[in-house]
């Protein structure tokens, strides 16, 4: 050991330099690799979390809609049956009961509506039943109804068979973009367009509001925008955001088209 140390100290400094350079180079290479692996792990984790969350939302939406919906409908029928029975027994309508029954059925009806709304907010059935294009159209109409912002939707296709995960990604990006329009844009008009080209699926959401600024686009605190980009990238696509002061904001999502995806009929 000592012998080695002694001979090491006697090594010419140029050689020592070369050894330490090599070591630094090796460490740098390792650090880069570690960073790459950890980025890949994060991306995989985020993909996993997103798909777990989506599955859970789908399951809860279905359970709420089917089970609670059925129970409430049964409850309403029972209440109406009781009402009929009571009136028959009394041989005439009983005013006291009439009013209570009326408010009970009203309460049940509004609960049924809330249940439907909650289930739809979790995951709209139209996305699974009719597909992405009708779901975007439905969401556009809902958005206009809820916000009063004039919303126009157009599509180059009426229907398209797009994989569930990809439809979900585009749909969730749309929802996030719409939330931003209500929260931040001060827009009065919105234009949503879906296009299926030979190579890509493209969704554009354009508002006529204040216009997003480049600091906002690039800020690490813009977690919503970051999430949109992440969703697109997980599907091999990308997102493009631009803003013009006082003219509006435009968000474009493009995903490369996969083999099985075919357009079904042209729109108008
Ligand atoms: N349509 C829009 N018009 C104007 N500004 C926008 C629009 N969308 C996003 N922004 C700006 O970009 C920021 C980042 O958006 P986002 O990441 O979704 O975060 P959050 O909505 O939680 O604030 C917003 O805080 C807002 O300032
Ligand atoms: Mg947001």
XYZ file of C-alpha atoms and ligand atoms in Angstrom:
296
model
C 0.000 0.000 0.000
C 2.707 2.402 1.011
C 4.707 1.375 -1.956
C 1.828 2.158 -4.230
C 1.313 5.545 -2.608
C 4.950 6.381 -3.016
C 5.025 5.409 -6.629
C 1.794 7.328 -7.201
C 3.278 10.505 -5.768
C 6.133 10.069 -8.118
C 3.910 9.854 -11.161
C 4.472 12.735 -13.526
C 1.855 15.455 -13.038
C 0.739 15.303 -16.665
C -0.250 11.676 -16.143
C -2.057 12.547 -12.910
C -3.887 15.257 -14.778
C -4.915 12.844 -17.464
C -6.202 10.404 -14.842
C -8.280 13.036 -13.068
C -9.606 14.373 -16.391
C -10.674 10.874 -17.308
C -12.356 10.520 -13.925
C -14.200 13.831 -14.300
C -15.294 12.786 -17.766
C -16.555 9.459 -16.383
C -18.465 11.194 -13.595
C -19.975 13.677 -16.017
C -21.124 10.863 -18.262
C -22.652 9.073 -15.292
C -24.442 12.225 -14.119
C -25.908 12.779 -17.588
C -27.058 9.189 -17.728
C -28.572 9.352 -14.246
C -30.440 12.500 -15.188
C -31.748 10.852 -18.344
C -32.929 7.809 -16.417
C -34.581 9.910 -13.772
C -36.394 11.984 -16.445
C -37.604 8.786 -18.084
C -38.789 7.465 -14.729
C -40.659 10.688 -14.018
C -42.326 10.573 -17.404
C -43.350 6.946 -16.912
C -44.672 7.753 -13.440
C -46.664 10.680 -14.750
C -48.122 8.518 -17.546
C -49.040 5.853 -15.035
C -50.669 8.325 -12.646
C -52.659 9.833 -15.465
C -53.984 6.534 -16.708
C -54.829 5.342 -13.177
C -56.654 8.584 -12.543
C -58.586 8.321 -15.786
C -59.610 4.729 -15.079
C -60.728 5.685 -11.618
C -62.754 8.618 -12.909
C -64.403 6.364 -15.484
C -65.300 3.766 -12.864
C -66.640 6.286 -10.340
C -68.595 8.112 -13.064
C -70.233 4.861 -14.118
C -71.058 3.792 -10.584
C -72.490 7.162 -9.641
C -74.490 7.371 -12.826
C -75.838 3.822 -12.879
C -76.272 2.930 -9.222
C -77.263 6.236 -7.698
C -79.312 7.070 -10.764
C -81.287 3.837 -10.531
C -81.852 4.134 -6.789
C -83.129 7.678 -7.125
C -85.461 6.711 -9.929
C -86.812 3.842 -7.820
C -87.246 6.203 -4.883
C -89.200 8.626 -7.022
C -91.500 5.893 -8.254
C -92.150 4.716 -4.690
C -92.991 8.218 -3.554
C -95.430 8.651 -6.420
C -96.962 5.238 -5.654
C -97.402 6.180 -1.994
C -99.022 9.420 -3.010
C -101.531 7.560 -5.133
C -102.237 5.069 -2.328
C -102.759 7.774 0.283
C -105.146 9.693 -1.969
C -107.035 6.468 -2.727
C -107.311 5.535 0.974
C -108.518 8.993 1.897
C -110.832 8.876 -1.107
C -109.719 12.363 -2.111
C -106.473 14.333 -2.591
C -104.942 15.221 0.797
C -103.538 18.748 0.629
C -100.976 18.288 3.418
C -99.500 15.254 1.661
C -99.713 16.804 -1.785
C -97.327 19.556 -0.861
C -94.809 17.331 0.874
C -94.867 14.835 -1.986
C -94.374 17.659 -4.482
C -91.326 18.957 -2.675
C -89.991 15.401 -2.276
C -90.223 14.667 -5.997
C -88.700 18.045 -6.774
C -85.797 17.234 -4.458
C -85.331 13.798 -6.027
C -85.375 15.297 -9.532
C -82.752 17.866 -8.706
C -80.625 15.169 -7.038
C -80.887 13.065 -10.213
C -79.681 16.079 -12.190
C -76.761 16.655 -9.815
C -75.775 12.994 -10.037
C -75.779 13.189 -13.852
C -73.747 16.380 -13.810
C -71.157 15.004 -11.393
C -70.783 11.792 -13.414
C -70.444 13.733 -16.668
C -67.870 16.071 -15.161
C -65.804 13.067 -14.103
C -65.879 11.533 -17.556
C -68.465 12.387 -20.197
C -70.239 9.284 -21.507
C -70.293 10.737 -25.008
C -66.508 10.314 -25.217
C -66.831 6.541 -24.755
C -70.155 6.092 -26.534
C -69.762 8.299 -29.608
C -66.059 9.136 -29.763
C -63.812 12.176 -29.742
C -65.364 14.391 -32.412
C -68.929 14.278 -31.008
C -67.435 14.711 -27.518
C -65.607 17.889 -28.567
C -68.791 19.168 -30.186
C -70.784 18.423 -27.028
C -68.127 20.088 -24.844
C -68.184 23.197 -27.046
C -71.953 23.525 -26.642
C -71.750 22.935 -22.888
C -69.004 25.542 -22.635
C -71.072 28.143 -24.459
C -74.095 27.375 -22.261
C -72.119 27.575 -19.034
C -70.022 30.647 -19.802
C -71.925 32.694 -22.385
C -68.770 32.863 -24.522
C -69.804 32.453 -28.164
C -68.254 29.132 -29.209
C -67.923 27.786 -32.719
C -66.809 24.258 -33.457
C -65.781 22.788 -36.771
C -64.222 19.526 -37.811
C -62.864 18.051 -41.009
C -64.386 14.711 -40.008
C -67.664 13.713 -38.448
C -66.271 10.720 -36.634
C -62.929 8.986 -36.337
C -61.838 5.796 -34.666
C -59.165 7.084 -32.355
C -57.737 4.959 -29.534
C -59.196 5.633 -26.116
C -55.938 6.889 -24.586
C -55.352 9.333 -27.415
C -58.944 10.587 -27.427
C -58.692 11.074 -23.678
C -55.440 13.025 -24.017
C -56.895 15.399 -26.624
C -60.150 15.778 -24.698
C -58.435 16.553 -21.376
C -56.150 19.083 -23.078
C -59.252 20.731 -24.532
C -60.875 20.892 -21.087
C -57.789 22.449 -19.522
C -57.626 25.000 -22.350
C -61.311 25.842 -21.859
C -60.844 26.295 -18.114
C -58.044 28.735 -18.902
C -60.228 30.641 -21.340
C -62.858 31.210 -18.631
C -60.328 31.993 -15.939
C -57.809 34.156 -17.712
C -58.711 35.264 -21.226
C -61.632 37.730 -20.887
C -62.645 36.465 -24.344
C -66.095 36.865 -25.880
C -65.579 34.406 -28.720
C -63.993 31.028 -29.053
C -63.131 28.948 -32.062
C -62.448 25.212 -31.763
C -61.302 23.207 -34.737
C -60.466 19.521 -35.142
C -58.612 18.305 -38.170
C -57.412 14.964 -39.353
C -54.700 15.296 -41.982
C -52.850 12.445 -43.666
C -50.238 12.461 -40.949
C -51.700 14.234 -37.906
C -54.598 14.840 -35.578
C -54.800 18.555 -34.836
C -56.933 20.407 -32.314
C -56.909 24.201 -32.237
C -58.491 26.331 -29.521
C -58.480 30.035 -30.291
C -59.934 32.831 -28.165
C -60.215 36.571 -28.786
C -59.148 37.608 -25.291
C -56.230 39.492 -23.777
C -53.588 37.162 -25.218
C -51.209 35.005 -23.189
C -47.736 36.515 -22.662
C -44.522 34.659 -23.385
C -43.467 34.824 -19.686
C -46.688 32.994 -18.859
C -46.092 30.387 -21.553
C -42.555 29.731 -20.321
C -43.070 30.022 -16.570
C -42.270 26.866 -14.567
C -45.297 27.758 -12.428
C -47.659 27.273 -15.384
C -48.468 23.752 -14.283
C -51.652 23.545 -16.336
C -49.780 24.317 -19.551
C -47.003 21.959 -18.511
C -49.550 19.180 -17.980
C -51.039 19.812 -21.417
C -47.624 19.539 -23.024
C -46.844 16.409 -21.044
C -50.077 14.711 -22.161
C -49.341 15.523 -25.795
C -45.753 14.311 -25.531
C -46.828 11.025 -23.979
C -48.740 10.393 -27.205
C -45.738 11.347 -29.306
C -47.168 14.777 -30.082
C -46.647 18.374 -29.085
C -48.369 21.568 -28.149
C -47.972 25.057 -29.539
C -49.142 28.148 -27.656
C -49.155 31.689 -28.997
C -50.600 34.964 -27.745
C -51.183 38.364 -29.325
C -51.807 41.252 -26.913
C -55.530 42.130 -26.956
C -56.161 39.823 -29.888
C -56.201 36.451 -28.233
C -54.556 33.147 -27.477
C -54.224 30.111 -29.661
C -53.390 26.597 -28.516
C -52.678 23.839 -30.991
C -52.248 20.183 -30.104
C -50.856 17.869 -32.735
C -50.516 14.124 -32.453
C -49.014 11.966 -35.171
C -51.732 9.848 -36.756
C -51.466 6.130 -36.104
C -52.219 3.348 -38.546
C -55.661 2.264 -37.381
C -57.039 5.798 -37.279
C -59.400 6.384 -40.135
C -61.808 9.149 -40.747
C -65.378 8.072 -41.141
C -67.531 10.556 -43.214
C -66.682 14.163 -43.952
C -68.376 16.931 -42.097
C -70.751 19.084 -44.256
N -56.448 31.648 -22.781
C -55.625 32.413 -22.043
N -55.646 33.759 -22.170
C -54.825 34.529 -21.425
N -53.936 34.050 -20.519
C -53.875 32.727 -20.342
C -54.708 31.836 -21.089
N -54.403 30.585 -20.701
C -53.445 30.677 -19.773
N -53.122 31.971 -19.531
C -52.096 32.463 -18.587
O -51.123 31.452 -18.414
C -51.015 31.113 -17.050
C -50.701 29.643 -16.876
O -51.802 28.814 -17.143
P -51.946 27.434 -16.366
O -50.640 26.730 -16.473
O -53.140 26.716 -16.874
O -52.124 27.853 -14.851
P -53.409 28.309 -14.025
O -54.618 28.183 -14.935
O -53.470 27.358 -12.893
O -53.145 29.720 -13.602
C -52.315 31.548 -16.421
O -52.151 31.832 -15.045
C -52.662 32.794 -17.222
O -51.992 33.916 -16.713
Mg -55.065 26.398 -16.006
